[in-house]
mmCIF file of C-alpha atoms in Angstrom:
data_model
loop_
_atom_site.group_PDB
_atom_site.id
_atom_site.type_symbol
_atom_site.label_atom_id
_atom_site.label_comp_id
_atom_site.label_asym_id
_atom_site.label_seq_id
_atom_site.Cartn_x
_atom_site.Cartn_y
_atom_site.Cartn_z
ATOM 1 C CA MET I 1 24.124 -16.043 -14.272
ATOM 2 C CA SER I 2 20.767 -14.219 -14.106
ATOM 3 C CA LYS I 3 19.810 -11.821 -16.872
ATOM 4 C CA GLU I 4 19.441 -8.155 -15.975
ATOM 5 C CA LYS I 5 15.777 -7.250 -15.549
ATOM 6 C CA LYS I 6 14.444 -5.070 -18.351
ATOM 7 C CA ARG I 7 13.372 -1.593 -17.300
ATOM 8 C CA ILE I 8 9.782 -0.593 -18.009
ATOM 9 C CA VAL I 9 8.363 2.902 -18.373
ATOM 10 C CA VAL I 10 4.894 4.385 -18.766
ATOM 11 C CA THR I 11 4.652 6.276 -22.058
ATOM 12 C CA GLY I 12 0.922 6.820 -22.451
ATOM 13 C CA ILE I 13 -2.250 7.206 -20.380
ATOM 14 C CA GLY I 14 -5.936 7.057 -21.283
ATOM 15 C CA ILE I 15 -8.677 7.592 -18.725
ATOM 16 C CA VAL I 16 -12.468 7.899 -18.691
ATOM 17 C CA SER I 17 -13.806 8.771 -15.241
ATOM 18 C CA CYS I 18 -16.320 10.719 -13.193
ATOM 19 C CA LEU I 19 -13.670 13.441 -12.739
ATOM 20 C CA GLY I 20 -12.572 13.786 -16.334
ATOM 21 C CA THR I 21 -10.884 12.216 -19.307
ATOM 22 C CA ASP I 22 -7.228 13.116 -18.984
ATOM 23 C CA SER I 23 -4.855 12.429 -16.126
ATOM 24 C CA GLU I 24 -3.943 16.049 -15.402
ATOM 25 C CA THR I 25 -7.582 17.150 -15.180
ATOM 26 C CA VAL I 26 -8.391 14.239 -12.875
ATOM 27 C CA PHE I 27 -5.393 14.868 -10.637
ATOM 28 C CA ASP I 28 -6.058 18.613 -10.463
ATOM 29 C CA ALA I 29 -9.650 17.902 -9.374
ATOM 30 C CA LEU I 30 -8.411 15.519 -6.687
ATOM 31 C CA CYS I 31 -5.855 18.030 -5.438
ATOM 32 C CA ASN I 32 -8.631 20.593 -5.045
ATOM 33 C CA GLY I 33 -10.904 18.235 -3.138
ATOM 34 C CA LYS I 34 -13.473 17.971 -5.923
ATOM 35 C CA SER I 35 -15.785 14.978 -5.700
ATOM 36 C CA GLY I 36 -17.130 13.173 -8.771
ATOM 37 C CA ILE I 37 -19.962 11.536 -6.811
ATOM 38 C CA SER I 38 -23.457 12.547 -7.882
ATOM 39 C CA GLN I 39 -27.070 11.436 -7.861
ATOM 40 C CA ILE I 40 -27.790 8.957 -10.694
ATOM 41 C CA GLU I 41 -31.136 9.734 -12.290
ATOM 42 C CA GLU I 42 -31.546 6.308 -13.907
ATOM 43 C CA LEU I 43 -31.576 4.615 -10.479
ATOM 44 C CA GLU I 44 -34.240 6.790 -8.937
ATOM 45 C CA GLY I 45 -37.714 5.323 -8.407
ATOM 46 C CA LYS I 46 -36.405 1.735 -8.564
ATOM 47 C CA GLY I 47 -36.778 0.956 -4.869
ATOM 48 C CA LEU I 48 -33.060 1.287 -4.121
ATOM 49 C CA PRO I 49 -31.982 3.008 -0.881
ATOM 50 C CA VAL I 50 -28.738 4.023 -2.621
ATOM 51 C CA THR I 51 -28.969 5.968 -5.883
ATOM 52 C CA PHE I 52 -25.643 7.812 -6.143
ATOM 53 C CA GLY I 53 -22.254 7.018 -7.623
ATOM 54 C CA GLY I 54 -19.343 8.111 -9.752
ATOM 55 C CA LYS I 55 -21.033 8.439 -13.128
ATOM 56 C CA VAL I 56 -19.126 9.398 -16.282
ATOM 57 C CA ARG I 57 -20.855 12.507 -17.632
ATOM 58 C CA GLY I 58 -20.406 14.636 -20.720
ATOM 59 C CA PHE I 59 -18.250 12.065 -22.498
ATOM 60 C CA ASP I 60 -18.919 11.085 -26.111
ATOM 61 C CA ALA I 61 -17.241 7.744 -26.815
ATOM 62 C CA SER I 62 -18.139 8.053 -30.510
ATOM 63 C CA GLN I 63 -15.240 10.502 -30.847
ATOM 64 C CA TYR I 64 -12.994 7.456 -30.441
ATOM 65 C CA VAL I 65 -15.165 4.442 -31.295
ATOM 66 C CA ASP I 66 -17.513 3.810 -34.227
ATOM 67 C CA ARG I 67 -21.231 3.908 -33.396
ATOM 68 C CA LYS I 68 -21.889 0.321 -34.513
ATOM 69 C CA THR I 69 -19.454 -1.034 -31.931
ATOM 70 C CA LEU I 70 -20.908 1.212 -29.247
ATOM 71 C CA LYS I 71 -24.404 -0.048 -30.091
ATOM 72 C CA ASN I 72 -23.504 -3.748 -30.084
ATOM 73 C CA PHE I 73 -21.207 -3.863 -27.063
ATOM 74 C CA ASP I 74 -21.470 -2.912 -23.417
ATOM 75 C CA THR I 75 -20.823 0.612 -22.127
ATOM 76 C CA CYS I 76 -17.650 -0.592 -20.407
ATOM 77 C CA THR I 77 -16.247 -1.791 -23.745
ATOM 78 C CA GLY I 78 -16.849 1.647 -25.242
ATOM 79 C CA PHE I 79 -15.030 3.222 -22.307
ATOM 80 C CA GLY I 80 -12.117 0.798 -22.705
ATOM 81 C CA LEU I 81 -11.763 1.258 -26.455
ATOM 82 C CA ALA I 82 -11.854 5.029 -26.014
ATOM 83 C CA ALA I 83 -9.271 4.943 -23.212
ATOM 84 C CA SER I 84 -6.952 2.721 -25.261
ATOM 85 C CA LYS I 85 -7.186 5.088 -28.236
ATOM 86 C CA MET I 86 -6.424 8.025 -25.923
ATOM 87 C CA ALA I 87 -3.426 6.193 -24.478
ATOM 88 C CA LEU I 88 -2.028 5.302 -27.907
ATOM 89 C CA GLU I 89 -2.416 8.899 -29.065
ATOM 90 C CA ASP I 90 -0.859 10.167 -25.844
ATOM 91 C CA ALA I 91 2.111 7.833 -26.401
ATOM 92 C CA LEU I 92 2.414 9.064 -30.021
ATOM 93 C CA LEU I 93 1.966 5.499 -31.241
ATOM 94 C CA ASP I 94 0.533 5.831 -34.720
ATOM 95 C CA ILE I 95 0.632 2.115 -35.394
ATOM 96 C CA GLU I 96 -0.196 2.262 -39.095
ATOM 97 C CA ALA I 97 2.449 4.897 -39.787
ATOM 98 C CA MET I 98 5.243 3.414 -37.678
ATOM 99 C CA GLU I 99 7.109 0.849 -39.740
ATOM 100 C CA LEU I 100 9.574 0.059 -36.951
ATOM 101 C CA LEU I 101 6.903 -1.345 -34.611
ATOM 102 C CA ASP I 102 6.964 -5.123 -34.316
ATOM 103 C CA LEU I 103 3.296 -5.972 -33.804
ATOM 104 C CA GLU I 104 4.230 -9.530 -32.826
ATOM 105 C CA ARG I 105 5.732 -7.926 -29.700
ATOM 106 C CA PHE I 106 2.873 -5.528 -28.960
ATOM 107 C CA GLY I 107 0.227 -6.899 -26.604
ATOM 108 C CA CYS I 108 -2.767 -5.964 -24.493
ATOM 109 C CA VAL I 109 -4.183 -6.955 -21.116
ATOM 110 C CA CYS I 110 -7.348 -4.902 -20.618
ATOM 111 C CA SER I 111 -9.752 -6.440 -18.137
ATOM 112 C CA ALA I 112 -13.077 -6.112 -16.337
ATOM 113 C CA GLY I 113 -14.043 -7.314 -12.908
ATOM 114 C CA MET I 114 -17.679 -7.955 -13.785
ATOM 115 C CA GLY I 115 -17.638 -7.583 -17.568
ATOM 116 C CA GLY I 116 -20.537 -6.515 -19.760
ATOM 117 C CA MET I 117 -23.177 -6.659 -17.063
ATOM 118 C CA GLY I 118 -25.496 -4.220 -18.824
ATOM 119 C CA ALA I 119 -25.298 -6.245 -22.040
ATOM 120 C CA PHE I 120 -26.007 -9.429 -20.090
ATOM 121 C CA ILE I 121 -29.065 -7.937 -18.377
ATOM 122 C CA GLU I 122 -30.403 -6.617 -21.680
ATOM 123 C CA GLY I 123 -29.882 -10.006 -23.326
ATOM 124 C CA VAL I 124 -31.702 -11.851 -20.547
ATOM 125 C CA PHE I 125 -34.669 -9.464 -20.703
ATOM 126 C CA ARG I 126 -34.802 -9.776 -24.487
ATOM 127 C CA CYS I 127 -34.743 -13.569 -24.263
ATOM 128 C CA GLU I 128 -37.570 -13.597 -21.711
ATOM 129 C CA GLU I 129 -39.732 -10.979 -23.416
ATOM 130 C CA ARG I 130 -39.189 -11.722 -27.118
ATOM 131 C CA GLY I 131 -38.081 -15.341 -27.158
ATOM 132 C CA VAL I 132 -34.830 -17.276 -27.465
ATOM 133 C CA LEU I 133 -34.477 -16.686 -31.209
ATOM 134 C CA LYS I 134 -34.434 -12.903 -30.730
ATOM 135 C CA VAL I 135 -31.259 -12.784 -28.660
ATOM 136 C CA SER I 136 -28.555 -10.646 -30.284
ATOM 137 C CA PRO I 137 -25.580 -12.429 -31.867
ATOM 138 C CA TYR I 138 -23.482 -10.006 -29.828
ATOM 139 C CA PHE I 139 -24.952 -11.270 -26.540
ATOM 140 C CA VAL I 140 -22.002 -13.484 -25.607
ATOM 141 C CA PRO I 141 -19.181 -11.335 -27.072
ATOM 142 C CA ALA I 142 -20.598 -8.245 -25.344
ATOM 143 C CA MET I 143 -20.558 -9.735 -21.848
ATOM 144 C CA ILE I 144 -17.310 -11.726 -21.657
ATOM 145 C CA THR I 145 -14.409 -10.035 -19.880
ATOM 146 C CA ASN I 146 -11.729 -10.596 -22.537
ATOM 147 C CA MET I 147 -13.499 -8.958 -25.454
ATOM 148 C CA THR I 148 -12.172 -5.420 -24.985
ATOM 149 C CA SER I 149 -8.599 -6.739 -25.191
ATOM 150 C CA GLY I 150 -9.600 -8.731 -28.246
ATOM 151 C CA ILE I 151 -11.158 -5.770 -30.052
ATOM 152 C CA ILE I 152 -8.174 -3.538 -29.255
ATOM 153 C CA ALA I 153 -5.878 -6.148 -30.807
ATOM 154 C CA ILE I 154 -8.088 -6.614 -33.868
ATOM 155 C CA ARG I 155 -8.310 -2.861 -34.510
ATOM 156 C CA HIS I 156 -4.602 -2.271 -34.283
ATOM 157 C CA GLY I 157 -3.192 -5.607 -35.459
ATOM 158 C CA LEU I 158 -1.542 -6.342 -32.115
ATOM 159 C CA LYS I 159 -0.285 -9.935 -32.187
ATOM 160 C CA GLY I 160 1.545 -10.075 -28.865
ATOM 161 C CA PRO I 161 0.164 -11.459 -25.557
ATOM 162 C CA ASN I 162 -3.543 -10.716 -25.315
ATOM 163 C CA TYR I 163 -6.025 -11.713 -22.615
ATOM 164 C CA SER I 164 -7.923 -10.465 -19.586
ATOM 165 C CA VAL I 165 -7.498 -11.072 -15.864
ATOM 166 C CA SER I 166 -10.558 -10.914 -13.629
ATOM 167 C CA THR I 167 -9.812 -10.555 -9.922
ATOM 168 C CA ALA I 168 -12.722 -8.365 -8.836
ATOM 169 C CA CYS I 169 -11.602 -4.968 -7.541
ATOM 170 C CA SER I 170 -7.898 -5.698 -8.066
ATOM 171 C CA THR I 171 -8.426 -6.583 -11.748
ATOM 172 C CA SER I 172 -6.619 -3.761 -13.519
ATOM 173 C CA GLY I 173 -3.724 -3.884 -11.054
ATOM 174 C CA TYR I 174 -3.289 -7.547 -11.951
ATOM 175 C CA SER I 175 -3.466 -6.538 -15.629
ATOM 176 C CA ILE I 176 -0.623 -4.037 -15.191
ATOM 177 C CA TYR I 177 1.424 -6.555 -13.208
ATOM 178 C CA HIS I 178 1.063 -9.285 -15.841
ATOM 179 C CA ALA I 179 1.645 -6.898 -18.746
ATOM 180 C CA ALA I 180 4.888 -5.761 -17.122
ATOM 181 C CA LYS I 181 5.985 -9.375 -16.711
ATOM 182 C CA HIS I 182 5.641 -9.971 -20.462
ATOM 183 C CA ILE I 183 8.058 -7.101 -21.104
ATOM 184 C CA GLN I 184 10.445 -8.183 -18.349
ATOM 185 C CA ASN I 185 10.449 -11.742 -19.725
ATOM 186 C CA GLY I 186 11.360 -10.496 -23.202
ATOM 187 C CA GLU I 187 8.011 -11.489 -24.735
ATOM 188 C CA ALA I 188 6.888 -7.970 -25.661
ATOM 189 C CA ASP I 189 8.214 -4.456 -26.226
ATOM 190 C CA ILE I 190 4.946 -2.613 -25.583
ATOM 191 C CA MET I 191 1.812 -3.572 -23.648
ATOM 192 C CA ILE I 192 -1.527 -1.836 -23.306
ATOM 193 C CA ALA I 193 -2.669 -2.529 -19.739
ATOM 194 C CA GLY I 194 -5.640 -1.476 -17.650
ATOM 195 C CA GLY I 195 -9.241 -2.056 -16.767
ATOM 196 C CA ILE I 196 -12.859 -1.178 -17.461
ATOM 197 C CA GLU I 197 -16.211 -1.278 -15.678
ATOM 198 C CA SER I 198 -19.738 0.035 -15.926
ATOM 199 C CA THR I 199 -22.167 -1.366 -13.367
ATOM 200 C CA LEU I 200 -24.329 1.610 -12.468
ATOM 201 C CA ASN I 201 -27.471 -0.485 -12.837
ATOM 202 C CA VAL I 202 -30.201 -1.702 -10.502
ATOM 203 C CA GLN I 203 -29.008 -5.310 -10.449
ATOM 204 C CA ALA I 204 -25.427 -4.459 -9.449
ATOM 205 C CA TYR I 205 -26.601 -2.086 -6.744
ATOM 206 C CA ALA I 206 -29.041 -4.705 -5.435
ATOM 207 C CA GLY I 207 -26.240 -7.283 -5.294
ATOM 208 C CA PHE I 208 -23.788 -5.076 -3.442
ATOM 209 C CA LEU I 209 -26.528 -3.879 -1.086
ATOM 210 C CA ALA I 210 -27.238 -7.519 -0.245
ATOM 211 C CA CYS I 211 -23.515 -7.863 0.621
ATOM 212 C CA LYS I 212 -23.880 -4.782 2.856
ATOM 213 C CA ALA I 213 -20.989 -3.234 0.950
ATOM 214 C CA LEU I 214 -22.451 0.095 -0.247
ATOM 215 C CA ALA I 215 -22.261 3.391 1.620
ATOM 216 C CA SER I 216 -25.352 4.722 3.363
ATOM 217 C CA PRO I 217 -27.044 7.847 1.960
ATOM 218 C CA ARG I 218 -26.254 11.323 3.285
ATOM 219 C CA ASP I 219 -27.896 14.658 2.526
ATOM 220 C CA ASP I 220 -24.813 15.617 0.508
ATOM 221 C CA VAL I 221 -23.844 12.675 -1.711
ATOM 222 C CA THR I 222 -20.276 13.982 -2.004
ATOM 223 C CA GLU I 223 -19.875 13.149 1.703
ATOM 224 C CA THR I 224 -20.830 9.469 1.351
ATOM 225 C CA SER I 225 -17.402 8.034 0.536
ATOM 226 C CA ARG I 226 -15.444 8.254 3.803
ATOM 227 C CA PRO I 227 -12.302 6.077 3.757
ATOM 228 C CA PHE I 228 -10.668 5.613 7.170
ATOM 229 C CA ASP I 229 -13.297 7.757 8.884
ATOM 230 C CA ALA I 230 -15.011 6.443 12.010
ATOM 231 C CA GLU I 231 -18.383 7.004 10.304
ATOM 232 C CA ARG I 232 -17.545 5.149 7.097
ATOM 233 C CA SER I 233 -20.354 2.857 5.974
ATOM 234 C CA GLY I 234 -19.225 1.251 2.698
ATOM 235 C CA PHE I 235 -18.055 2.064 -0.787
ATOM 236 C CA VAL I 236 -19.587 4.244 -3.482
ATOM 237 C CA MET I 237 -19.969 2.628 -6.896
ATOM 238 C CA ALA I 238 -18.355 4.279 -9.911
ATOM 239 C CA GLU I 239 -17.684 3.502 -13.562
ATOM 240 C CA GLY I 240 -14.968 4.200 -16.092
ATOM 241 C CA ALA I 241 -11.842 2.893 -17.755
ATOM 242 C CA CYS I 242 -8.122 3.488 -17.472
ATOM 243 C CA VAL I 243 -5.292 2.269 -19.674
ATOM 244 C CA LEU I 244 -1.511 2.639 -19.426
ATOM 245 C CA ILE I 245 1.052 2.092 -22.169
ATOM 246 C CA LEU I 246 3.932 0.111 -20.662
ATOM 247 C CA GLU I 247 7.089 0.061 -22.762
ATOM 248 C CA GLU I 248 10.561 -1.388 -22.521
ATOM 249 C CA LEU I 249 12.880 1.535 -21.754
ATOM 250 C CA GLU I 250 15.303 1.166 -24.659
ATOM 251 C CA HIS I 251 12.412 0.755 -27.091
ATOM 252 C CA ALA I 252 10.825 3.952 -25.733
ATOM 253 C CA LYS I 253 14.102 5.883 -25.916
ATOM 254 C CA LYS I 254 14.737 4.729 -29.473
ATOM 255 C CA ARG I 255 11.499 6.282 -30.700
ATOM 256 C CA GLY I 256 11.879 9.400 -28.550
ATOM 257 C CA ALA I 257 8.838 8.706 -26.393
ATOM 258 C CA LYS I 258 7.891 10.950 -23.490
ATOM 259 C CA ILE I 259 8.083 9.107 -20.187
ATOM 260 C CA TYR I 260 5.646 9.623 -17.316
ATOM 261 C CA ALA I 261 7.298 7.340 -14.782
ATOM 262 C CA GLU I 262 9.108 4.055 -14.398
ATOM 263 C CA TYR I 263 7.436 0.827 -13.307
ATOM 264 C CA LEU I 264 9.813 -0.487 -10.664
ATOM 265 C CA GLY I 265 8.093 -3.686 -9.586
ATOM 266 C CA GLY I 266 5.014 -5.344 -8.247
ATOM 267 C CA ALA I 267 3.507 -8.403 -6.629
ATOM 268 C CA ILE I 268 0.293 -10.404 -6.324
ATOM 269 C CA ASN I 269 -0.855 -12.845 -3.659
ATOM 270 C CA CYS I 270 -3.977 -14.137 -1.919
ATOM 271 C CA ASP I 271 -5.289 -13.912 1.641
ATOM 272 C CA ALA I 272 -6.934 -17.369 1.341
ATOM 273 C CA PHE I 273 -9.282 -16.178 4.086
ATOM 274 C CA HIS I 274 -12.821 -15.155 3.025
ATOM 275 C CA ILE I 275 -14.855 -14.536 -0.133
ATOM 276 C CA THR I 276 -15.433 -10.825 0.554
ATOM 277 C CA ALA I 277 -13.472 -9.796 3.660
ATOM 278 C CA PRO I 278 -9.708 -9.297 3.822
ATOM 279 C CA CYS I 279 -7.628 -11.011 6.482
ATOM 280 C CA SER I 280 -8.409 -8.864 9.534
ATOM 281 C CA ASP I 281 -4.791 -8.332 10.604
ATOM 282 C CA GLY I 282 -3.753 -7.231 7.119
ATOM 283 C CA ALA I 283 -1.213 -10.046 6.812
ATOM 284 C CA GLY I 284 -2.082 -10.840 3.184
ATOM 285 C CA LEU I 285 -1.686 -7.289 1.922
ATOM 286 C CA ALA I 286 1.398 -6.740 4.072
ATOM 287 C CA GLY I 287 2.963 -9.804 2.479
ATOM 288 C CA CYS I 288 2.073 -8.509 -0.967
ATOM 289 C CA MET I 289 3.671 -5.115 -0.300
ATOM 290 C CA GLU I 290 6.820 -6.806 0.972
ATOM 291 C CA LEU I 291 6.974 -8.996 -2.146
ATOM 292 C CA ALA I 292 6.576 -5.874 -4.326
ATOM 293 C CA LEU I 293 9.433 -4.151 -2.493
ATOM 294 C CA LYS I 294 11.581 -7.235 -3.027
ATOM 295 C CA ASP I 295 10.667 -7.360 -6.729
ATOM 296 C CA ALA I 296 11.660 -3.690 -7.061
ATOM 297 C CA ASN I 297 14.830 -4.216 -5.006
ATOM 298 C CA LEU I 298 13.672 -1.542 -2.576
ATOM 299 C CA LYS I 299 13.222 -1.087 1.169
ATOM 300 C CA ALA I 300 10.191 0.296 2.978
ATOM 301 C CA THR I 301 12.193 3.450 3.678
ATOM 302 C CA ASP I 302 12.407 4.109 -0.079
ATOM 303 C CA ILE I 303 8.651 4.670 -0.389
ATOM 304 C CA ASP I 304 7.385 8.248 -0.120
ATOM 305 C CA TYR I 305 3.660 7.743 -0.778
ATOM 306 C CA VAL I 306 1.100 4.957 -0.680
ATOM 307 C CA ASN I 307 -2.175 5.078 -2.599
ATOM 308 C CA PRO I 308 -4.371 2.611 -0.679
ATOM 309 C CA HIS I 309 -7.356 0.543 -1.816
ATOM 310 C CA ALA I 310 -9.400 2.324 0.882
ATOM 311 C CA THR I 311 -12.971 1.455 -0.082
ATOM 312 C CA ALA I 312 -14.451 2.853 3.166
ATOM 313 C CA THR I 313 -15.681 -0.532 4.356
ATOM 314 C CA SER I 314 -15.030 -1.066 8.045
ATOM 315 C CA MET I 315 -13.124 -4.358 7.708
ATOM 316 C CA GLY I 316 -11.230 -3.393 4.544
ATOM 317 C CA ASP I 317 -9.925 -0.072 5.814
ATOM 318 C CA ALA I 318 -8.946 -1.551 9.175
ATOM 319 C CA ALA I 319 -7.044 -4.423 7.565
ATOM 320 C CA GLU I 320 -5.253 -1.997 5.281
ATOM 321 C CA CYS I 321 -4.196 0.200 8.193
ATOM 322 C CA HIS I 322 -2.775 -2.848 9.963
ATOM 323 C CA ALA I 323 -0.908 -3.853 6.782
ATOM 324 C CA ILE I 324 0.576 -0.390 6.297
ATOM 325 C CA LYS I 325 1.772 -0.338 9.909
ATOM 326 C CA LYS I 326 3.310 -3.814 9.554
ATOM 327 C CA VAL I 327 5.335 -2.801 6.507
ATOM 328 C CA PHE I 328 6.133 0.834 7.301
ATOM 329 C CA GLY I 329 6.097 0.760 11.098
ATOM 330 C CA ASP I 330 9.634 2.053 11.525
ATOM 331 C CA CYS I 331 9.265 4.767 8.899
ATOM 332 C CA LEU I 332 5.558 5.597 9.098
ATOM 333 C CA ASP I 333 6.306 9.269 9.650
ATOM 334 C CA GLN I 334 8.137 9.407 6.300
ATOM 335 C CA ILE I 335 5.178 8.478 4.079
ATOM 336 C CA LYS I 336 1.860 10.020 3.126
ATOM 337 C CA VAL I 337 -1.266 7.960 2.427
ATOM 338 C CA SER I 338 -4.369 9.345 0.705
ATOM 339 C CA ALA I 339 -7.557 7.709 -0.561
ATOM 340 C CA THR I 340 -8.578 8.446 -4.150
ATOM 341 C CA LYS I 341 -11.949 6.715 -3.669
ATOM 342 C CA SER I 342 -13.009 9.467 -1.269
ATOM 343 C CA MET I 343 -13.639 11.584 -4.391
ATOM 344 C CA MET I 344 -13.889 9.112 -7.288
ATOM 345 C CA GLY I 345 -15.724 6.207 -5.707
ATOM 346 C CA HIS I 346 -14.959 2.599 -6.572
ATOM 347 C CA SER I 347 -14.874 1.702 -10.273
ATOM 348 C CA LEU I 348 -14.306 -1.997 -9.511
ATOM 349 C CA GLY I 349 -12.266 -3.544 -12.354
ATOM 350 C CA ALA I 350 -10.988 -0.131 -13.475
ATOM 351 C CA THR I 351 -10.057 1.262 -10.077
ATOM 352 C CA SER I 352 -6.507 -0.170 -9.758
ATOM 353 C CA ALA I 353 -5.433 1.419 -13.030
ATOM 354 C CA VAL I 354 -7.084 4.729 -12.124
ATOM 355 C CA GLU I 355 -5.187 4.768 -8.836
ATOM 356 C CA ALA I 356 -1.951 3.735 -10.552
ATOM 357 C CA VAL I 357 -2.308 6.837 -12.734
ATOM 358 C CA VAL I 358 -3.028 8.994 -9.674
ATOM 359 C CA THR I 359 0.118 7.540 -8.091
ATOM 360 C CA ILE I 360 2.129 8.421 -11.193
ATOM 361 C CA GLU I 361 0.767 11.980 -11.194
ATOM 362 C CA THR I 362 1.668 12.251 -7.498
ATOM 363 C CA ILE I 363 5.278 11.477 -8.425
ATOM 364 C CA ARG I 364 5.258 13.880 -11.364
ATOM 365 C CA LYS I 365 3.735 16.799 -9.466
ATOM 366 C CA ASN I 366 5.204 16.198 -5.982
ATOM 367 C CA LYS I 367 1.741 16.762 -4.582
ATOM 368 C CA VAL I 368 -0.418 14.429 -2.493
ATOM 369 C CA HIS I 369 -4.157 14.823 -2.892
ATOM 370 C CA PRO I 370 -6.281 14.841 0.290
ATOM 371 C CA THR I 371 -8.519 12.139 1.719
ATOM 372 C CA LEU I 372 -11.861 13.910 1.517
ATOM 373 C CA ASN I 373 -14.502 13.458 4.254
ATOM 374 C CA LEU I 374 -11.947 12.333 6.828
ATOM 375 C CA LEU I 375 -13.276 14.201 9.870
ATOM 376 C CA ASP I 376 -12.840 11.632 12.624
ATOM 377 C CA PRO I 377 -10.148 9.047 11.787
ATOM 378 C CA ALA I 378 -10.885 5.495 12.947
ATOM 379 C CA PRO I 379 -8.694 4.283 15.855
ATOM 380 C CA GLU I 380 -6.742 1.842 13.681
ATOM 381 C CA ALA I 381 -5.619 4.745 11.469
ATOM 382 C CA GLU I 382 -3.752 6.421 14.324
ATOM 383 C CA GLY I 383 -0.172 7.223 13.366
ATOM 384 C CA ILE I 384 -0.803 7.187 9.601
ATOM 385 C CA ASP I 385 -0.771 10.559 7.841
ATOM 386 C CA LEU I 386 -3.908 10.262 5.691
ATOM 387 C CA VAL I 387 -3.803 13.898 4.505
ATOM 388 C CA PRO I 388 -7.240 15.000 5.759
ATOM 389 C CA GLY I 389 -8.943 18.107 4.419
ATOM 390 C CA ASP I 390 -9.832 19.240 0.925
ATOM 391 C CA LYS I 391 -6.509 20.493 -0.461
ATOM 392 C CA ALA I 392 -3.354 18.782 -1.643
ATOM 393 C CA ILE I 393 -0.069 19.103 0.201
ATOM 394 C CA ASP I 394 3.399 19.465 -1.284
ATOM 395 C CA TRP I 395 5.525 16.385 -0.698
ATOM 396 C CA ASP I 396 8.709 15.149 -2.353
ATOM 397 C CA VAL I 397 7.627 11.871 -3.978
ATOM 398 C CA LYS I 398 10.241 9.943 -5.913
ATOM 399 C CA ILE I 399 8.895 6.422 -5.361
ATOM 400 C CA ALA I 400 5.302 5.446 -4.602
ATOM 401 C CA MET I 401 3.183 2.339 -4.138
ATOM 402 C CA SER I 402 -0.405 1.644 -5.173
ATOM 403 C CA ASN I 403 -2.388 -1.177 -3.527
ATOM 404 C CA SER I 404 -5.626 -2.908 -4.485
ATOM 405 C CA LEU I 405 -7.667 -5.735 -2.991
ATOM 406 C CA GLY I 406 -10.386 -7.883 -4.540
ATOM 407 C CA PHE I 407 -13.187 -10.172 -3.373
ATOM 408 C CA GLY I 408 -11.698 -13.643 -3.045
ATOM 409 C CA GLY I 409 -8.650 -12.374 -1.176
ATOM 410 C CA HIS I 410 -6.740 -11.069 -4.205
ATOM 411 C CA ASN I 411 -4.030 -8.486 -3.460
ATOM 412 C CA VAL I 412 -1.812 -6.490 -5.807
ATOM 413 C CA SER I 413 0.900 -3.927 -5.077
ATOM 414 C CA LEU I 414 2.504 -1.837 -7.821
ATOM 415 C CA ILE I 415 5.522 0.439 -7.384
ATOM 416 C CA PHE I 416 6.323 3.376 -9.650
ATOM 417 C CA GLY I 417 9.233 5.769 -9.551
ATOM 418 C CA GLU I 418 10.464 9.013 -11.008
ATOM 419 C CA TYR I 419 12.233 8.274 -14.278
ATOM 420 C CA ALA I 420 15.886 9.265 -14.162
#
């Protein structure tokens, strides 16, 4: 006889992004069509044709993280440590003061797609310019993708499952999926889960330009990210971090935790098709969404809203439209779909978690933010309500899905629902 699946709820959120550092501020900006894309001064004069992105501005990580750590580790680690502290505070988890917490059952999966790229670049330059014996002892720890999870655990004494998952742009979605599995399998009561990234540097831009993945410049940089639009030309790079506190329901109720939403299920799979392009007919993502619905014991007709990956690349957006039509074809008129990246850009390893939070806020507020810059929808988007314009619409959202795709064919679908 199979055991009843443990219920999982979201009890805390921490976010560092180009639109703000708390979920309500970020969601309010999205609902009002505010873009976080701006010109990045540090990239100017470097020979790059693209010098804009979703830069985190006006944020002082030293309010959450000691200056020595910020100095020795990459920017993305500082973002992640700050976001995790925010999430713990938001969840009212004062670990030192709470005697009832079993730290053997408290884990963390906080991951990066590219890791400490800035720290790596700095270390290479230092090695070349000053010699091999002048490389910092933090060179390796600062660039590897698992270190943020490790530091979070060390700081708070978390002895449960702890690691990172790196699946490119689907990284933090995979992190949430795996963290939830640890709770469902009875291996943990609480998991910190999310992702980090900071790659607003010349080398990252040069690499993505070589892949022909970045959006072309426009006079107004806020108009460059154009998911599903016929004139889309690629994605806009962003940075940030986002962390969720996932908690077993009875554990959360016992300590009187506030509950944002319930994690209902999820799935991961692979296109097994191409290193950067998704399967053109969307079959891989469609299969992933269907597996997520099965995991959540739901039907397509139960979904009210889909937050898509929607990077504004021609092949990616088209494949995603095909996938959405495959899964929701008979009930397409019952769902809304809107692209967060139209205003926040693409924060790579952090983006899945950011969009999971946006999905949760959509459920909480019964509002769907618009897809900005959608003036002429691409033909493959016909029949999908992508909420064009610059204002949110009211929509009754009880259950919603968030999708992410990563280079290598990685897909993840997460489903959240109103807690009742």
